[in-house]
Amino acid sequence: MQHQFLGSTGLLVSRLAFGTMTFTAGAKDVGALAKAGAQVAEDLVAMAVDAGVTLFDTADIYADGESERLLGAALKGRRQQVVIATKVGFRTGTPLTQAGLSRRHILDAAEQSLRRLGTDWIDVYIAHKEDPHTPMEETLSALDSLVRAGKVRYLGFSNWPAWKAAAALECQKANGLAPFTHGQMHYSLLGRDVEREVLPMMRMYGLGLTVWSPLSSGFLSGKYTRESLSDPSKRNPGFDLLPFDREHGLAVLDQMRIIARSHGSTVVQVALAWLLAKDAVTSVILGAAKPDQLKDNLGAIAVKLTAEEVASLDSATALAPVYPNWFNHKMSDRLVAEAIA
């Protein structure tokens, strides 16, 4: 397993992380993504640890908190070996106070997460989404107080726009608050939006990047066809969350299959290896409900795409230019051309 420092910190994390959105006790209907019960969860965590995975990701919203409880139980006796990341921000109960990034909710949610995880500290605490109704200073102050109290070691954000993350970092710096260390964002061959604004911002501030849904809700596993996609009963409901062109995605999969055959690997491993080849990516979060799925995912660490293969996939999934990016790129290219003329 490869490891990398999280942003500008001294915290080493595995480049493949294990995400526990699939964990559930099965006591209630928590959606199509939650499939792994207690024994399977324990087996998957053990398998990940044995493979060298040290970063485990969860959230208070996953399976109504059961994901945290099952992860904590599965890591019992292994706490010193691993880094636990969990998240706050989504609604966790019917009372109006149990949602968002207010000081009250953050402090209460952290205590509940600590209890369910069965640990004295959270390694990485992440603001799961932005909260337009709470002053940013209140959110950042509450997160800082958790770090100062020793209940949280590092902070991160997830699903925030670049401008807001940058504003938060400046606020943290100006007020001596614990800073964000990284962003947890969606990134895949079929979802490269972070390349427009988020990644340049991260490079500027020395932030790390952990990636969720690297397989575009399973689409890049290669198991879906035009026929299965037309049958609603066989479609992953996550497809409705992630906007991408299905026909274009199928064409990309054809190209990925060719690359996979040349490496004796799988399409899944090619999708993950493409992300691992990106300098901006610290760690890729794997989601699995079965041991064979996790084994396939973990195999990506051994797949080394050539520069030509990465470039070909880059070209096949290139983002359409948007303003003002295209203007600035053209002006930059013009200045370079004039300088060397």
GROMACS .gro file of C-alpha atoms in nm:
model
  341
    1MET     CA    1   0.000   0.000   0.000
    2GLN     CA    2   0.117   0.353  -0.076
    3HIS     CA    3   0.083   0.635   0.176
    4GLN     CA    4   0.085   1.012   0.145
    5PHE     CA    5   0.074   1.310   0.379
    6LEU     CA    6  -0.269   1.471   0.408
    7GLY     CA    7  -0.221   1.815   0.259
    8SER     CA    8   0.047   2.013   0.441
    9THR     CA    9   0.012   1.809   0.761
   10GLY     CA   10   0.231   1.534   0.899
   11LEU     CA   11  -0.058   1.288   0.896
   12LEU     CA   12   0.013   0.990   0.672
   13VAL     CA   13  -0.288   0.822   0.513
   14SER     CA   14  -0.318   0.531   0.272
   15ARG     CA   15  -0.374   0.626  -0.091
   16LEU     CA   16  -0.667   0.386  -0.098
   17ALA     CA   17  -0.916   0.452   0.181
   18PHE     CA   18  -1.218   0.248   0.281
   19GLY     CA   19  -1.559   0.413   0.288
   20THR     CA   20  -1.839   0.270   0.500
   21MET     CA   21  -2.152   0.409   0.337
   22THR     CA   22  -2.256   0.048   0.270
   23PHE     CA   23  -2.259  -0.047   0.640
   24THR     CA   24  -2.598  -0.103   0.803
   25ALA     CA   25  -2.742  -0.303   1.091
   26GLY     CA   26  -3.036  -0.386   0.866
   27ALA     CA   27  -3.292  -0.279   1.124
   28LYS     CA   28  -3.455  -0.031   0.888
   29ASP     CA   29  -3.468   0.070   0.525
   30VAL     CA   30  -3.177   0.310   0.477
   31GLY     CA   31  -3.155   0.303   0.101
   32ALA     CA   32  -3.004   0.096  -0.175
   33LEU     CA   33  -2.642   0.180  -0.088
   34ALA     CA   34  -2.643   0.024   0.260
   35LYS     CA   35  -2.593  -0.349   0.214
   36ALA     CA   36  -2.321  -0.473   0.450
   37GLY     CA   37  -2.435  -0.603   0.788
   38ALA     CA   38  -2.225  -0.640   1.101
   39GLN     CA   39  -2.034  -0.955   1.007
   40VAL     CA   40  -1.966  -0.844   0.651
   41ALA     CA   41  -1.858  -0.503   0.780
   42GLU     CA   42  -1.612  -0.666   1.019
   43ASP     CA   43  -1.475  -0.888   0.742
   44LEU     CA   44  -1.434  -0.595   0.500
   45VAL     CA   45  -1.255  -0.380   0.758
   46ALA     CA   46  -1.019  -0.666   0.846
   47MET     CA   47  -0.949  -0.723   0.478
   48ALA     CA   48  -0.874  -0.354   0.426
   49VAL     CA   49  -0.644  -0.336   0.729
   50ASP     CA   50  -0.457  -0.648   0.614
   51ALA     CA   51  -0.406  -0.480   0.275
   52GLY     CA   52  -0.246  -0.178   0.441
   53VAL     CA   53  -0.545   0.060   0.436
   54THR     CA   54  -0.515   0.308   0.723
   55LEU     CA   55  -0.780   0.569   0.633
   56PHE     CA   56  -1.143   0.478   0.709
   57ASP     CA   57  -1.419   0.718   0.612
   58THR     CA   58  -1.774   0.739   0.746
   59ALA     CA   59  -2.039   1.001   0.834
   60ASP     CA   60  -2.305   1.053   1.097
   61ILE     CA   61  -2.573   1.043   0.826
   62TYR     CA   62  -2.478   0.700   0.688
   63ALA     CA   63  -2.746   0.447   0.787
   64ASP     CA   64  -2.869   0.686   1.057
   65GLY     CA   65  -2.541   0.651   1.247
   66GLU     CA   66  -2.517   0.273   1.220
   67SER     CA   67  -2.221   0.302   0.984
   68GLU     CA   68  -2.017   0.475   1.255
   69ARG     CA   69  -2.118   0.218   1.515
   70LEU     CA   70  -2.029  -0.077   1.293
   71LEU     CA   71  -1.698   0.079   1.192
   72GLY     CA   72  -1.606   0.144   1.554
   73ALA     CA   73  -1.687  -0.215   1.648
   74ALA     CA   74  -1.490  -0.353   1.353
   75LEU     CA   75  -1.185  -0.142   1.445
   76LYS     CA   76  -1.188  -0.240   1.811
   77GLY     CA   77  -0.833  -0.327   1.909
   78ARG     CA   78  -0.696  -0.156   1.595
   79ARG     CA   79  -0.754   0.208   1.687
   80GLN     CA   80  -0.385   0.300   1.699
   81GLN     CA   81  -0.332   0.157   1.351
   82VAL     CA   82  -0.588   0.365   1.167
   83VAL     CA   83  -0.709   0.714   1.083
   84ILE     CA   84  -1.084   0.767   1.121
   85ALA     CA   85  -1.265   1.038   0.927
   86THR     CA   86  -1.628   1.122   0.984
   87LYS     CA   87  -1.855   1.404   0.874
   88VAL     CA   88  -2.118   1.648   1.000
   89GLY     CA   89  -2.377   1.873   0.839
   90PHE     CA   90  -2.668   1.671   0.706
   91ARG     CA   91  -2.990   1.621   0.901
   92THR     CA   92  -2.961   1.352   1.168
   93GLY     CA   93  -3.299   1.387   1.336
   94THR     CA   94  -3.642   1.548   1.317
   95PRO     CA   95  -3.573   1.843   1.555
   96LEU     CA   96  -3.481   2.159   1.364
   97THR     CA   97  -3.156   2.184   1.560
   98GLN     CA   98  -3.022   1.851   1.431
   99ALA     CA   99  -2.884   1.969   1.098
  100GLY     CA  100  -2.642   2.216   0.946
  101LEU     CA  101  -2.316   2.363   1.068
  102SER     CA  102  -2.429   2.567   1.366
  103ARG     CA  103  -2.215   2.558   1.680
  104ARG     CA  104  -2.488   2.369   1.864
  105HIS     CA  105  -2.522   2.097   1.602
  106ILE     CA  106  -2.149   2.055   1.538
  107LEU     CA  107  -2.063   2.011   1.907
  108ASP     CA  108  -2.355   1.777   1.970
  109ALA     CA  109  -2.293   1.576   1.653
  110ALA     CA  110  -1.925   1.530   1.740
  111GLU     CA  111  -2.015   1.388   2.081
  112GLN     CA  112  -2.262   1.147   1.921
  113SER     CA  113  -2.006   1.036   1.662
  114LEU     CA  114  -1.744   0.977   1.931
  115ARG     CA  115  -1.991   0.763   2.124
  116ARG     CA  116  -2.094   0.555   1.823
  117LEU     CA  117  -1.735   0.508   1.705
  118GLY     CA  118  -1.627   0.408   2.055
  119THR     CA  119  -1.323   0.634   2.049
  120ASP     CA  120  -1.187   0.930   2.244
  121TRP     CA  121  -1.092   1.129   1.934
  122ILE     CA  122  -1.178   1.173   1.569
  123ASP     CA  123  -0.872   1.197   1.347
  124VAL     CA  124  -1.036   1.397   1.068
  125TYR     CA  125  -1.367   1.582   1.112
  126ILE     CA  126  -1.525   1.702   0.790
  127ALA     CA  127  -1.797   1.957   0.718
  128HIS     CA  128  -2.008   1.736   0.492
  129LYS     CA  129  -2.174   2.019   0.300
  130GLU     CA  130  -2.198   2.396   0.310
  131ASP     CA  131  -2.455   2.566   0.531
  132PRO     CA  132  -2.580   2.891   0.377
  133HIS     CA  133  -2.784   2.973   0.689
  134THR     CA  134  -2.503   2.975   0.948
  135PRO     CA  135  -2.230   3.239   0.956
  136MET     CA  136  -1.903   3.086   0.845
  137GLU     CA  137  -1.725   3.229   1.150
  138GLU     CA  138  -1.960   3.036   1.379
  139THR     CA  139  -1.892   2.710   1.196
  140LEU     CA  140  -1.515   2.757   1.194
  141SER     CA  141  -1.507   2.858   1.560
  142ALA     CA  142  -1.704   2.548   1.660
  143LEU     CA  143  -1.471   2.321   1.462
  144ASP     CA  144  -1.169   2.492   1.617
  145SER     CA  145  -1.304   2.436   1.967
  146LEU     CA  146  -1.323   2.061   1.900
  147VAL     CA  147  -0.957   2.059   1.796
  148ARG     CA  148  -0.855   2.260   2.103
  149ALA     CA  149  -1.050   2.020   2.325
  150GLY     CA  150  -0.858   1.724   2.180
  151LYS     CA  151  -1.171   1.559   2.046
  152VAL     CA  152  -1.070   1.620   1.684
  153ARG     CA  153  -0.719   1.619   1.535
  154TYR     CA  154  -0.768   1.761   1.183
  155LEU     CA  155  -1.041   1.936   0.985
  156GLY     CA  156  -1.171   1.910   0.631
  157PHE     CA  157  -1.458   2.016   0.410
  158SER     CA  158  -1.667   1.826   0.157
  159ASN     CA  159  -1.876   1.946  -0.136
  160TRP     CA  160  -1.791   2.313  -0.079
  161PRO     CA  161  -1.739   2.551  -0.372
  162ALA     CA  162  -1.383   2.671  -0.417
  163TRP     CA  163  -1.459   3.032  -0.323
  164LYS     CA  164  -1.614   2.933   0.009
  165ALA     CA  165  -1.331   2.700   0.104
  166ALA     CA  166  -1.080   2.974   0.020
  167ALA     CA  167  -1.275   3.226   0.227
  168ALA     CA  168  -1.281   2.982   0.518
  169LEU     CA  169  -0.907   2.924   0.499
  170GLU     CA  170  -0.840   3.297   0.503
  171CYS     CA  171  -1.073   3.336   0.800
  172GLN     CA  172  -0.900   3.053   0.986
  173LYS     CA  173  -0.558   3.203   0.917
  174ALA     CA  174  -0.661   3.554   1.020
  175ASN     CA  175  -0.815   3.438   1.347
  176GLY     CA  176  -0.568   3.167   1.448
  177LEU     CA  177  -0.823   2.889   1.404
  178ALA     CA  178  -0.746   2.527   1.321
  179PRO     CA  179  -0.730   2.515   0.939
  180PHE     CA  180  -0.884   2.284   0.686
  181THR     CA  181  -0.630   2.025   0.578
  182HIS     CA  182  -0.808   1.890   0.272
  183GLY     CA  183  -1.128   1.866   0.076
  184GLN     CA  184  -1.327   1.550   0.020
  185MET     CA  185  -1.479   1.592  -0.326
  186HIS     CA  186  -1.634   1.390  -0.605
  187TYR     CA  187  -1.381   1.316  -0.880
  188SER     CA  188  -1.382   1.052  -1.151
  189LEU     CA  189  -1.323   1.005  -1.521
  190LEU     CA  190  -1.686   1.105  -1.571
  191GLY     CA  191  -1.690   1.378  -1.308
  192ARG     CA  192  -1.394   1.614  -1.346
  193ASP     CA  193  -1.559   1.940  -1.242
  194VAL     CA  194  -1.312   1.990  -0.955
  195GLU     CA  195  -1.042   2.058  -1.213
  196ARG     CA  196  -1.198   2.394  -1.301
  197GLU     CA  197  -1.173   2.581  -0.969
  198VAL     CA  198  -1.132   2.344  -0.674
  199LEU     CA  199  -0.798   2.186  -0.765
  200PRO     CA  200  -0.626   2.518  -0.843
  201MET     CA  201  -0.749   2.651  -0.508
  202MET     CA  202  -0.620   2.340  -0.330
  203ARG     CA  203  -0.277   2.375  -0.488
  204MET     CA  204  -0.260   2.737  -0.378
  205TYR     CA  205  -0.335   2.651  -0.014
  206GLY     CA  206  -0.147   2.320   0.000
  207LEU     CA  207  -0.459   2.117   0.065
  208GLY     CA  208  -0.501   1.746   0.018
  209LEU     CA  209  -0.783   1.581  -0.176
  210THR     CA  210  -0.974   1.267  -0.083
  211VAL     CA  211  -1.210   1.140  -0.350
  212TRP     CA  212  -1.564   1.009  -0.310
  213SER     CA  213  -1.749   0.805  -0.573
  214PRO     CA  214  -1.440   0.741  -0.789
  215LEU     CA  215  -1.643   0.492  -0.995
  216SER     CA  216  -1.933   0.731  -1.060
  217SER     CA  217  -2.178   0.534  -0.843
  218GLY     CA  218  -2.056   0.207  -0.990
  219PHE     CA  219  -2.097   0.305  -1.354
  220LEU     CA  220  -1.722   0.269  -1.411
  221SER     CA  221  -1.731  -0.086  -1.279
  222GLY     CA  222  -1.829  -0.177  -1.635
  223LYS     CA  223  -2.121  -0.395  -1.527
  224TYR     CA  224  -2.385  -0.170  -1.683
  225THR     CA  225  -2.494  -0.190  -2.047
  226ARG     CA  226  -2.730   0.013  -2.262
  227GLU     CA  227  -2.994  -0.251  -2.196
  228SER     CA  228  -2.955  -0.256  -1.819
  229LEU     CA  229  -2.946   0.124  -1.801
  230SER     CA  230  -3.283   0.138  -1.975
  231ASP     CA  231  -3.434  -0.085  -1.705
  232PRO     CA  232  -3.506   0.129  -1.393
  233SER     CA  233  -3.505  -0.182  -1.171
  234LYS     CA  234  -3.141  -0.250  -1.257
  235ARG     CA  235  -3.007   0.104  -1.233
  236ASN     CA  236  -2.809   0.230  -0.938
  237PRO     CA  237  -3.013   0.513  -0.780
  238GLY     CA  238  -2.684   0.697  -0.731
  239PHE     CA  239  -2.683   0.768  -1.104
  240ASP     CA  240  -2.956   1.021  -1.045
  241LEU     CA  241  -2.727   1.214  -0.809
  242LEU     CA  242  -2.424   1.228  -1.038
  243PRO     CA  243  -2.486   1.407  -1.367
  244PHE     CA  244  -2.295   1.256  -1.658
  245ASP     CA  245  -2.367   1.151  -2.016
  246ARG     CA  246  -2.441   0.777  -2.007
  247GLU     CA  247  -2.373   0.724  -2.379
  248HIS     CA  248  -2.042   0.904  -2.351
  249GLY     CA  249  -1.965   0.698  -2.040
  250LEU     CA  250  -2.021   0.373  -2.228
  251ALA     CA  251  -1.778   0.487  -2.499
  252VAL     CA  252  -1.518   0.569  -2.233
  253LEU     CA  253  -1.568   0.223  -2.083
  254ASP     CA  254  -1.485   0.066  -2.420
  255GLN     CA  255  -1.152   0.253  -2.417
  256MET     CA  256  -1.090   0.153  -2.056
  257ARG     CA  257  -1.142  -0.214  -2.138
  258ILE     CA  258  -0.863  -0.198  -2.395
  259ILE     CA  259  -0.628  -0.045  -2.136
  260ALA     CA  260  -0.736  -0.298  -1.874
  261ARG     CA  261  -0.654  -0.591  -2.103
  262SER     CA  262  -0.306  -0.454  -2.167
  263HIS     CA  263  -0.239  -0.453  -1.792
  264GLY     CA  264  -0.417  -0.779  -1.711
  265SER     CA  265  -0.640  -0.575  -1.482
  266THR     CA  266  -1.006  -0.477  -1.456
  267VAL     CA  267  -1.197  -0.169  -1.567
  268VAL     CA  268  -1.246  -0.078  -1.200
  269GLN     CA  269  -0.872  -0.081  -1.142
  270VAL     CA  270  -0.810   0.139  -1.446
  271ALA     CA  271  -1.062   0.397  -1.319
  272LEU     CA  272  -0.893   0.405  -0.979
  273ALA     CA  273  -0.540   0.399  -1.123
  274TRP     CA  274  -0.624   0.707  -1.332
  275LEU     CA  275  -0.708   0.896  -1.013
  276LEU     CA  276  -0.398   0.767  -0.832
  277ALA     CA  277  -0.189   0.902  -1.120
  278LYS     CA  278  -0.311   1.255  -1.045
  279ASP     CA  279  -0.074   1.456  -0.822
  280ALA     CA  280  -0.365   1.639  -0.659
  281VAL     CA  281  -0.520   1.319  -0.524
  282THR     CA  282  -0.417   1.218  -0.173
  283SER     CA  283  -0.648   0.923  -0.124
  284VAL     CA  284  -0.932   0.751  -0.311
  285ILE     CA  285  -1.223   0.626  -0.102
  286LEU     CA  286  -1.335   0.276  -0.195
  287GLY     CA  287  -1.692   0.161  -0.140
  288ALA     CA  288  -1.768  -0.209  -0.127
  289ALA     CA  289  -2.040  -0.434   0.010
  290LYS     CA  290  -1.871  -0.765  -0.073
  291PRO     CA  291  -1.517  -0.900  -0.027
  292ASP     CA  292  -1.469  -0.965  -0.399
  293GLN     CA  293  -1.556  -0.602  -0.476
  294LEU     CA  294  -1.305  -0.476  -0.222
  295LYS     CA  295  -1.037  -0.714  -0.351
  296ASP     CA  296  -1.087  -0.582  -0.703
  297ASN     CA  297  -1.067  -0.221  -0.580
  298LEU     CA  298  -0.754  -0.281  -0.373
  299GLY     CA  299  -0.581  -0.429  -0.677
  300ALA     CA  300  -0.571  -0.083  -0.833
  301ILE     CA  301  -0.268   0.010  -0.623
  302ALA     CA  302  -0.056  -0.222  -0.839
  303VAL     CA  303  -0.178  -0.084  -1.172
  304LYS     CA  304   0.057   0.180  -1.313
  305LEU     CA  305  -0.086   0.352  -1.616
  306THR     CA  306   0.159   0.490  -1.868
  307ALA     CA  307   0.171   0.862  -1.935
  308GLU     CA  308   0.018   0.793  -2.277
  309GLU     CA  309  -0.270   0.597  -2.125
  310VAL     CA  310  -0.343   0.872  -1.874
  311ALA     CA  311  -0.332   1.130  -2.153
  312SER     CA  312  -0.568   0.925  -2.370
  313LEU     CA  313  -0.823   0.900  -2.088
  314ASP     CA  314  -0.778   1.271  -2.015
  315SER     CA  315  -0.854   1.347  -2.378
  316ALA     CA  316  -1.156   1.116  -2.390
  317THR     CA  317  -1.315   1.282  -2.087
  318ALA     CA  318  -1.194   1.641  -2.125
  319LEU     CA  319  -1.407   1.915  -1.973
  320ALA     CA  320  -1.578   2.166  -2.197
  321PRO     CA  321  -1.419   2.512  -2.155
  322VAL     CA  322  -1.610   2.763  -1.942
  323TYR     CA  323  -1.570   3.135  -1.884
  324PRO     CA  324  -1.354   3.291  -1.744
  325ASN     CA  325  -1.124   2.987  -1.755
  326TRP     CA  326  -1.105   2.973  -2.135
  327PHE     CA  327  -1.032   3.346  -2.156
  328ASN     CA  328  -0.749   3.331  -1.903
  329HIS     CA  329  -0.600   3.021  -2.066
  330LYS     CA  330  -0.603   3.187  -2.407
  331MET     CA  331  -0.446   3.504  -2.269
  332SER     CA  332  -0.183   3.301  -2.089
  333ASP     CA  333  -0.101   3.103  -2.404
  334ARG     CA  334  -0.079   3.429  -2.601
  335LEU     CA  335   0.164   3.583  -2.349
  336VAL     CA  336   0.382   3.273  -2.362
  337ALA     CA  337   0.381   3.279  -2.743
  338GLU     CA  338   0.478   3.646  -2.745
  339ALA     CA  339   0.753   3.588  -2.492
  340ILE     CA  340   0.923   3.317  -2.696
  341ALA     CA  341   0.863   3.480  -3.036
   0.00000   0.00000   0.00000
